Amino acid sequence: MLPNSTVIEKIRQGYQSEAAKSWSLHSDCYTNPKFLSLDQAAIFRKTWQFICHSEKLSLSGSYITADIQGQSIVVCRDKDNTLRAFYNVCKHRGHELLSGEGVTNLIVCPYHGWAYDLDGHLLKARRSELIDNFDVRKICLTQIKVEMFCHLIFINLDTEAQSLSKQSGGLESEIVSYAPDIKDLTFAHRLTYQIEANWKAVVDNFLECYHCPIAHRDFCTLVDMDTYKVKTHGIYSSHIAKAGLSENAAYSTENASVTDHAVWYLWPNTTLMRYPGRGNFMVWRFYPVGPEETYEVFDFFLETPEPNEAEIESIRFIDEVLQPEDIGLVESVQRGMRTPAFEQGRYLVDPDGGGLSEHAVHHFHGLVLQAYQSAIEDESNE
């Protein structure tokens, strides 16, 4: 059962549209187990979720499966080169159809052998000719919205959702302006982490660099903090800075072709990143595993499948320095939220939108509250 309107009102008490006058979300929505179900239903099953780079599904018959908060899905490219997505569930008895990724001509259920075309239509059900009024042409896998956005593939379980391109306004052109080579990049590396903190605490931390001079001193030598600007736009925020002008303590950027630190947060749990160095793009996701546990996935797309020496150094910096610093921060925050000493805090806001400001956290909290309110209204109307 979802939290009721009284509980939601407690969560939003003190929140105002102006960040400098507002209080943050109440700690209950980071610690109360009821909010996990609300996050899954009201947020993750109604928003665009990253699946893979377009290179993964470039061939006819290529497919990839994924789990979206307990919902098994499959995305494939059919024989007409159309990108399609379905619930990964057979229409006979509900068995999952495919696993992992690969290339196939048919989708065949491993339980009873029902065979589907790549457009989702049932082609053959063993012994169905013995059943009256059984028409294979009337049976089709349940489709899901799918979209290629900046050569990245996203799906949305909400059948009424607007396209990601429309929802996100100018994000696509902004990303392409900083990463014009994104379509040519290839998967090179993945980092994963299990974090003992609510997923919203992880997003909060990502969205502000107010903590950077204290907790990420090496990172602050990688970028020119005086050029760091954060802007919020609808369902995303942009975090842009120039690379540092002198030698840095993070990793070597000598002969770098990319000289911008360009990062975008895309509601609710995806970040898209371009770091100083060779041509690169990173997709970082935060998935709730439990009320106080988050699974992070960090994919690197580079010019070559094997990182070069400088990129190995940059990945090591992220994995061995930056991430441990952030994980320690958010896990400490989560422990603090469990105590009676903390319920809400104020946002520290820079009116000029600098990188040390927390207005992007305020923006994220507004989107959370909007999703919660919509879910409560929908439930009351049922």
CSV table of C-alpha atoms in Angstrom, one decimal:
chain,number,residue,atom,x,y,z
A,1,MET,CA,0.0,0.0,0.0
A,2,LEU,CA,1.3,3.5,-0.9
A,3,PRO,CA,1.7,6.2,1.7
A,4,ASN,CA,-1.4,8.4,2.0
A,5,SER,CA,-1.7,12.1,1.3
A,6,THR,CA,-1.1,12.9,5.0
A,7,VAL,CA,2.3,11.2,4.8
A,8,ILE,CA,3.2,13.0,1.6
A,9,GLU,CA,2.2,16.3,3.1
A,10,LYS,CA,4.7,15.6,5.9
A,11,ILE,CA,7.4,14.9,3.4
A,12,ARG,CA,6.9,18.2,1.6
A,13,GLN,CA,6.3,20.4,4.6
A,14,GLY,CA,8.7,23.4,4.4
A,15,TYR,CA,9.5,22.8,0.7
A,16,GLN,CA,9.0,26.0,-1.4
A,17,SER,CA,9.4,26.7,-5.1
A,18,GLU,CA,12.3,29.2,-4.4
A,19,ALA,CA,15.3,27.1,-3.4
A,20,ALA,CA,16.9,29.8,-1.2
A,21,LYS,CA,13.8,29.8,1.0
A,22,SER,CA,13.0,26.1,1.0
A,23,TRP,CA,13.6,23.2,3.3
A,24,SER,CA,14.6,19.8,1.8
A,25,LEU,CA,12.6,16.6,1.7
A,26,HIS,CA,11.8,15.0,5.0
A,27,SER,CA,14.1,12.2,6.0
A,28,ASP,CA,11.2,9.7,6.2
A,29,CYS,CA,11.2,9.3,2.4
A,30,TYR,CA,14.8,8.1,2.7
A,31,THR,CA,14.2,5.7,5.5
A,32,ASN,CA,10.6,4.5,5.6
A,33,PRO,CA,10.3,1.2,3.7
A,34,LYS,CA,6.8,2.3,2.3
A,35,PHE,CA,8.5,4.8,0.1
A,36,LEU,CA,10.4,2.1,-1.8
A,37,SER,CA,7.1,0.9,-3.3
A,38,LEU,CA,6.1,4.5,-4.0
A,39,ASP,CA,9.4,5.2,-5.8
A,40,GLN,CA,9.0,2.0,-7.9
A,41,ALA,CA,5.4,2.7,-8.9
A,42,ALA,CA,5.3,6.5,-9.1
A,43,ILE,CA,8.8,7.1,-10.5
A,44,PHE,CA,10.7,4.2,-12.0
A,45,ARG,CA,7.7,2.7,-13.8
A,46,LYS,CA,6.7,6.0,-15.3
A,47,THR,CA,10.0,7.4,-16.5
A,48,TRP,CA,12.5,6.8,-19.2
A,49,GLN,CA,15.2,4.3,-18.2
A,50,PHE,CA,18.5,3.8,-20.0
A,51,ILE,CA,19.1,0.3,-21.6
A,52,CYS,CA,22.2,0.5,-23.8
A,53,HIS,CA,24.1,2.4,-26.4
A,54,SER,CA,22.7,2.0,-29.9
A,55,GLU,CA,25.7,-0.1,-31.0
A,56,LYS,CA,24.3,-3.0,-28.9
A,57,LEU,CA,21.2,-3.2,-31.1
A,58,SER,CA,22.6,-2.3,-34.5
A,59,LEU,CA,22.0,-5.6,-36.2
A,60,SER,CA,18.6,-7.1,-37.2
A,61,GLY,CA,17.7,-9.7,-34.6
A,62,SER,CA,19.9,-8.2,-31.9
A,63,TYR,CA,18.3,-8.1,-28.5
A,64,ILE,CA,19.0,-7.2,-24.8
A,65,THR,CA,17.0,-8.0,-21.7
A,66,ALA,CA,16.8,-5.9,-18.5
A,67,ASP,CA,14.9,-5.6,-15.2
A,68,ILE,CA,13.2,-2.4,-14.5
A,69,GLN,CA,12.3,-2.5,-10.8
A,70,GLY,CA,11.0,-6.1,-10.9
A,71,GLN,CA,9.6,-5.8,-14.5
A,72,SER,CA,11.4,-8.1,-17.0
A,73,ILE,CA,11.7,-6.4,-20.5
A,74,VAL,CA,13.4,-7.2,-23.8
A,75,VAL,CA,14.5,-4.7,-26.5
A,76,CYS,CA,15.3,-5.9,-30.0
A,77,ARG,CA,15.7,-4.7,-33.6
A,78,ASP,CA,13.3,-6.6,-35.8
A,79,LYS,CA,13.7,-7.8,-39.4
A,80,ASP,CA,12.5,-4.4,-40.8
A,81,ASN,CA,15.2,-2.7,-38.7
A,82,THR,CA,12.6,-1.2,-36.3
A,83,LEU,CA,13.5,-0.9,-32.7
A,84,ARG,CA,11.0,-2.6,-30.4
A,85,ALA,CA,10.5,-3.3,-26.7
A,86,PHE,CA,8.2,-5.8,-24.9
A,87,TYR,CA,7.6,-7.2,-21.5
A,88,ASN,CA,9.8,-10.3,-21.6
A,89,VAL,CA,6.8,-12.5,-20.8
A,90,CYS,CA,5.2,-15.3,-22.8
A,91,LYS,CA,1.5,-15.0,-23.4
A,92,HIS,CA,0.9,-18.7,-22.6
A,93,ARG,CA,1.9,-19.1,-19.0
A,94,GLY,CA,4.0,-16.0,-18.2
A,95,HIS,CA,7.5,-17.6,-18.5
A,96,GLU,CA,10.4,-15.2,-19.3
A,97,LEU,CA,11.3,-15.5,-23.0
A,98,LEU,CA,14.9,-14.4,-23.4
A,99,SER,CA,17.9,-13.8,-21.1
A,100,GLY,CA,21.0,-11.8,-21.4
A,101,GLU,CA,21.7,-10.4,-24.9
A,102,GLY,CA,22.5,-11.7,-28.4
A,103,VAL,CA,21.1,-12.2,-31.9
A,104,THR,CA,18.1,-14.3,-32.8
A,105,ASN,CA,15.6,-14.8,-35.7
A,106,LEU,CA,12.7,-15.7,-33.4
A,107,ILE,CA,11.7,-15.2,-29.8
A,108,VAL,CA,11.1,-18.8,-28.5
A,109,CYS,CA,9.7,-19.5,-25.1
A,110,PRO,CA,12.0,-22.0,-23.3
A,111,TYR,CA,9.0,-23.4,-21.4
A,112,HIS,CA,6.6,-24.7,-24.0
A,113,GLY,CA,8.2,-23.5,-27.3
A,114,TRP,CA,5.8,-20.8,-28.3
A,115,ALA,CA,7.5,-18.8,-31.1
A,116,TYR,CA,7.1,-15.1,-31.7
A,117,ASP,CA,8.3,-12.9,-34.5
A,118,LEU,CA,10.6,-10.1,-33.6
A,119,ASP,CA,7.7,-7.7,-34.0
A,120,GLY,CA,6.0,-9.5,-31.1
A,121,HIS,CA,3.4,-11.4,-33.0
A,122,LEU,CA,2.9,-15.1,-32.2
A,123,LEU,CA,3.9,-17.3,-35.1
A,124,LYS,CA,3.4,-20.8,-33.7
A,125,ALA,CA,2.0,-22.4,-30.5
A,126,ARG,CA,2.6,-26.2,-30.4
A,127,ARG,CA,-0.5,-28.2,-30.7
A,128,SER,CA,-2.7,-25.1,-30.9
A,129,GLU,CA,-4.4,-26.6,-34.0
A,130,LEU,CA,-6.2,-28.9,-31.6
A,131,ILE,CA,-7.9,-26.0,-29.9
A,132,ASP,CA,-11.1,-24.4,-31.3
A,133,ASN,CA,-11.0,-20.6,-31.9
A,134,PHE,CA,-7.2,-20.3,-31.3
A,135,ASP,CA,-5.9,-17.7,-33.7
A,136,VAL,CA,-2.2,-17.1,-33.4
A,137,ARG,CA,-2.6,-13.8,-35.3
A,138,LYS,CA,-4.5,-12.3,-32.4
A,139,ILE,CA,-1.8,-12.9,-29.8
A,140,CYS,CA,1.1,-10.5,-29.5
A,141,LEU,CA,3.6,-9.6,-26.8
A,142,THR,CA,2.8,-6.5,-24.8
A,143,GLN,CA,4.7,-3.6,-26.2
A,144,ILE,CA,6.7,-1.0,-24.2
A,145,LYS,CA,7.7,2.5,-25.4
A,146,VAL,CA,11.2,2.6,-26.7
A,147,GLU,CA,13.3,5.5,-28.0
A,148,MET,CA,16.7,6.1,-29.4
A,149,PHE,CA,17.9,9.4,-27.8
A,150,CYS,CA,21.4,10.7,-28.6
A,151,HIS,CA,22.3,7.2,-29.9
A,152,LEU,CA,21.3,5.8,-26.5
A,153,ILE,CA,18.3,3.5,-26.1
A,154,PHE,CA,15.7,4.2,-23.4
A,155,ILE,CA,12.4,2.5,-22.5
A,156,ASN,CA,9.4,3.6,-20.6
A,157,LEU,CA,6.8,1.3,-19.0
A,158,ASP,CA,4.2,4.1,-19.0
A,159,THR,CA,2.0,3.7,-22.1
A,160,GLU,CA,0.9,7.4,-21.8
A,161,ALA,CA,4.4,8.8,-21.5
A,162,GLN,CA,5.5,11.6,-23.9
A,163,SER,CA,8.6,10.9,-25.9
A,164,LEU,CA,11.9,11.5,-24.1
A,165,SER,CA,12.9,14.0,-26.8
A,166,LYS,CA,9.8,16.0,-26.1
A,167,GLN,CA,10.0,15.8,-22.4
A,168,SER,CA,13.6,16.8,-22.2
A,169,GLY,CA,13.4,19.9,-24.4
A,170,GLY,CA,16.9,21.0,-25.5
A,171,LEU,CA,18.8,18.2,-23.8
A,172,GLU,CA,19.5,16.3,-27.0
A,173,SER,CA,21.0,19.2,-28.9
A,174,GLU,CA,23.0,20.2,-25.8
A,175,ILE,CA,24.5,16.7,-25.5
A,176,VAL,CA,25.4,16.5,-29.2
A,177,SER,CA,27.0,19.9,-29.1
A,178,TYR,CA,29.4,18.6,-26.4
A,179,ALA,CA,29.7,15.0,-27.6
A,180,PRO,CA,29.3,15.0,-31.5
A,181,ASP,CA,31.1,11.7,-31.6
A,182,ILE,CA,28.7,9.9,-29.3
A,183,LYS,CA,27.3,7.6,-32.1
A,184,ASP,CA,30.8,6.4,-32.9
A,185,LEU,CA,31.9,5.5,-29.4
A,186,THR,CA,32.0,1.9,-28.2
A,187,PHE,CA,31.4,0.2,-24.9
A,188,ALA,CA,34.8,-0.2,-23.1
A,189,HIS,CA,34.3,-0.6,-19.3
A,190,ARG,CA,31.7,-1.0,-16.5
A,191,LEU,CA,31.9,-0.2,-12.8
A,192,THR,CA,29.3,-1.3,-10.3
A,193,TYR,CA,28.7,-0.5,-6.6
A,194,GLN,CA,26.4,-1.6,-3.8
A,195,ILE,CA,25.7,1.4,-1.6
A,196,GLU,CA,24.1,1.3,1.8
A,197,ALA,CA,22.0,4.4,1.2
A,198,ASN,CA,18.6,5.4,-0.3
A,199,TRP,CA,18.9,6.1,-4.0
A,200,LYS,CA,17.6,9.6,-3.5
A,201,ALA,CA,20.5,10.3,-1.1
A,202,VAL,CA,22.9,9.2,-3.9
A,203,VAL,CA,21.2,11.5,-6.5
A,204,ASP,CA,21.3,14.4,-4.0
A,205,ASN,CA,25.1,14.0,-3.6
A,206,PHE,CA,25.6,13.8,-7.3
A,207,LEU,CA,23.7,17.0,-8.0
A,208,GLU,CA,25.8,19.4,-6.0
A,209,CYS,CA,29.5,20.3,-5.8
A,210,TYR,CA,29.1,22.3,-2.6
A,211,HIS,CA,30.9,19.3,-1.0
A,212,CYS,CA,33.7,19.1,-3.6
A,213,PRO,CA,36.3,21.4,-2.1
A,214,ILE,CA,36.0,19.5,1.2
A,215,ALA,CA,35.6,15.9,0.0
A,216,HIS,CA,36.9,15.8,-3.6
A,217,ARG,CA,40.1,17.9,-3.5
A,218,ASP,CA,41.7,16.0,-6.4
A,219,PHE,CA,38.6,16.4,-8.5
A,220,CYS,CA,38.7,20.2,-7.9
A,221,THR,CA,42.1,20.3,-9.6
A,222,LEU,CA,40.7,18.5,-12.7
A,223,VAL,CA,38.1,21.2,-13.4
A,224,ASP,CA,38.2,24.9,-13.2
A,225,MET,CA,35.7,25.5,-10.4
A,226,ASP,CA,35.4,29.2,-11.3
A,227,THR,CA,33.8,28.1,-14.6
A,228,TYR,CA,31.4,25.5,-13.0
A,229,LYS,CA,27.8,26.4,-13.8
A,230,VAL,CA,24.6,24.4,-13.0
A,231,LYS,CA,21.3,25.0,-14.7
A,232,THR,CA,18.0,23.3,-14.3
A,233,HIS,CA,15.6,22.6,-17.1
A,234,GLY,CA,12.3,20.6,-16.8
A,235,ILE,CA,13.4,17.0,-16.2
A,236,TYR,CA,17.2,17.5,-16.4
A,237,SER,CA,19.9,19.7,-15.1
A,238,SER,CA,23.3,20.5,-16.7
A,239,HIS,CA,26.6,20.8,-14.8
A,240,ILE,CA,29.3,22.3,-17.1
A,241,ALA,CA,32.9,23.4,-16.4
A,242,LYS,CA,36.1,23.8,-18.2
A,243,ALA,CA,39.1,21.5,-17.5
A,244,GLY,CA,41.6,22.8,-15.0
A,245,LEU,CA,44.3,25.1,-16.5
A,246,SER,CA,47.2,23.6,-14.7
A,247,GLU,CA,48.5,20.1,-13.9
A,248,ASN,CA,45.9,18.2,-11.8
A,249,ALA,CA,46.0,15.6,-9.1
A,250,ALA,CA,43.3,13.3,-10.6
A,251,TYR,CA,44.6,11.9,-13.8
A,252,SER,CA,46.7,13.1,-16.8
A,253,THR,CA,44.8,15.2,-19.4
A,254,GLU,CA,47.9,15.9,-21.5
A,255,ASN,CA,47.0,16.1,-25.2
A,256,ALA,CA,43.3,15.8,-24.3
A,257,SER,CA,40.9,16.4,-27.2
A,258,VAL,CA,38.0,16.9,-24.8
A,259,THR,CA,38.5,20.0,-22.6
A,260,ASP,CA,35.1,20.3,-21.0
A,261,HIS,CA,33.6,18.6,-17.9
A,262,ALA,CA,30.0,18.3,-19.2
A,263,VAL,CA,27.5,16.4,-17.1
A,264,TRP,CA,23.7,16.1,-17.3
A,265,TYR,CA,21.3,14.7,-14.7
A,266,LEU,CA,18.2,13.1,-16.4
A,267,TRP,CA,15.2,12.4,-14.2
A,268,PRO,CA,15.0,10.2,-12.2
A,269,ASN,CA,18.2,8.1,-12.0
A,270,THR,CA,20.5,8.6,-15.0
A,271,THR,CA,23.5,10.8,-15.4
A,272,LEU,CA,25.2,11.4,-18.8
A,273,MET,CA,28.8,12.6,-18.6
A,274,ARG,CA,31.8,13.8,-20.7
A,275,TYR,CA,35.1,14.1,-18.9
A,276,PRO,CA,38.3,15.8,-20.0
A,277,GLY,CA,40.5,13.4,-22.0
A,278,ARG,CA,40.1,11.5,-25.3
A,279,GLY,CA,36.6,11.2,-26.9
A,280,ASN,CA,34.4,9.6,-24.3
A,281,PHE,CA,30.9,9.4,-22.8
A,282,MET,CA,29.6,7.8,-19.6
A,283,VAL,CA,26.2,6.7,-18.5
A,284,TRP,CA,25.7,6.4,-14.7
A,285,ARG,CA,22.5,4.9,-13.2
A,286,PHE,CA,21.2,4.6,-9.6
A,287,TYR,CA,18.7,1.8,-8.9
A,288,PRO,CA,16.9,1.2,-5.6
A,289,VAL,CA,17.5,-2.3,-4.3
A,290,GLY,CA,15.9,-1.7,-0.9
A,291,PRO,CA,14.8,1.3,1.3
A,292,GLU,CA,18.4,1.9,2.2
A,293,GLU,CA,20.3,0.2,-0.5
A,294,THR,CA,21.3,1.4,-4.0
A,295,TYR,CA,22.9,-0.4,-6.9
A,296,GLU,CA,25.1,1.8,-9.2
A,297,VAL,CA,26.1,1.0,-12.7
A,298,PHE,CA,28.7,3.2,-14.5
A,299,ASP,CA,29.3,2.5,-18.2
A,300,PHE,CA,32.2,4.0,-20.2
A,301,PHE,CA,32.0,4.5,-24.0
A,302,LEU,CA,35.3,5.3,-25.6
A,303,GLU,CA,36.9,5.6,-29.0
A,304,THR,CA,38.2,2.1,-28.7
A,305,PRO,CA,37.0,-1.1,-26.9
A,306,GLU,CA,40.2,-1.1,-24.8
A,307,PRO,CA,40.9,2.0,-22.7
A,308,ASN,CA,44.3,3.6,-23.4
A,309,GLU,CA,46.8,4.4,-20.6
A,310,ALA,CA,45.3,7.8,-19.8
A,311,GLU,CA,41.8,6.3,-19.7
A,312,ILE,CA,42.8,3.5,-17.5
A,313,GLU,CA,44.2,6.1,-15.1
A,314,SER,CA,40.9,8.1,-15.2
A,315,ILE,CA,38.8,5.0,-14.6
A,316,ARG,CA,41.1,4.1,-11.7
A,317,PHE,CA,40.7,7.6,-10.3
A,318,ILE,CA,36.9,7.3,-10.4
A,319,ASP,CA,36.9,3.8,-9.0
A,320,GLU,CA,39.5,4.1,-6.3
A,321,VAL,CA,39.3,7.8,-5.3
A,322,LEU,CA,36.1,9.6,-6.4
A,323,GLN,CA,33.6,6.8,-5.8
A,324,PRO,CA,34.9,5.7,-2.4
A,325,GLU,CA,34.8,9.4,-1.3
A,326,ASP,CA,31.1,9.8,-2.4
A,327,ILE,CA,30.0,6.4,-1.1
A,328,GLY,CA,31.4,7.2,2.3
A,329,LEU,CA,29.5,10.5,2.2
A,330,VAL,CA,26.1,9.1,1.3
A,331,GLU,CA,26.3,6.2,3.7
A,332,SER,CA,27.1,8.6,6.5
A,333,VAL,CA,24.1,10.7,5.5
A,334,GLN,CA,21.9,7.7,5.5
A,335,ARG,CA,23.0,6.7,9.0
A,336,GLY,CA,22.3,10.3,10.1
A,337,MET,CA,18.8,10.3,8.7
A,338,ARG,CA,18.0,7.3,10.8
A,339,THR,CA,18.5,9.3,14.0
A,340,PRO,CA,16.0,11.7,15.5
A,341,ALA,CA,18.6,14.5,15.2
A,342,PHE,CA,17.8,15.1,11.5
A,343,GLU,CA,14.6,15.6,9.6
A,344,GLN,CA,15.2,18.3,7.0
A,345,GLY,CA,17.9,20.8,6.0
A,346,ARG,CA,18.2,24.1,4.1
A,347,TYR,CA,19.6,24.4,0.6
A,348,LEU,CA,22.8,26.5,0.2
A,349,VAL,CA,22.1,28.4,-3.0
A,350,ASP,CA,24.4,30.5,-5.2
A,351,PRO,CA,22.2,33.1,-7.0
A,352,ASP,CA,24.7,33.0,-9.9
A,353,GLY,CA,24.2,29.2,-10.3
A,354,GLY,CA,27.8,28.2,-9.6
A,355,GLY,CA,29.0,24.7,-9.0
A,356,LEU,CA,29.0,25.1,-5.2
A,357,SER,CA,25.2,25.7,-5.2
A,358,GLU,CA,22.5,23.1,-4.2
A,359,HIS,CA,19.7,24.4,-6.4
A,360,ALA,CA,19.8,21.3,-8.6
A,361,VAL,CA,19.1,19.2,-5.5
A,362,HIS,CA,16.1,21.4,-4.8
A,363,HIS,CA,15.0,20.9,-8.5
A,364,PHE,CA,15.3,17.1,-8.0
A,365,HIS,CA,13.2,17.2,-4.8
A,366,GLY,CA,10.5,19.1,-6.7
A,367,LEU,CA,10.3,16.4,-9.3
A,368,VAL,CA,10.1,13.7,-6.5
A,369,LEU,CA,7.2,15.6,-4.8
A,370,GLN,CA,5.4,16.1,-8.1
A,371,ALA,CA,5.6,12.3,-8.8
A,372,TYR,CA,4.4,11.4,-5.3
A,373,GLN,CA,1.5,13.8,-5.6
A,374,SER,CA,0.4,12.4,-9.0
A,375,ALA,CA,0.5,8.9,-7.6
A,376,ILE,CA,-1.7,9.8,-4.6
A,377,GLU,CA,-4.2,11.6,-6.9
A,378,ASP,CA,-4.3,8.6,-9.3
A,379,GLU,CA,-4.9,6.2,-6.4
A,380,SER,CA,-7.7,8.3,-5.0
A,381,ASN,CA,-9.4,8.5,-8.4
A,382,GLU,CA,-9.4,4.7,-8.8
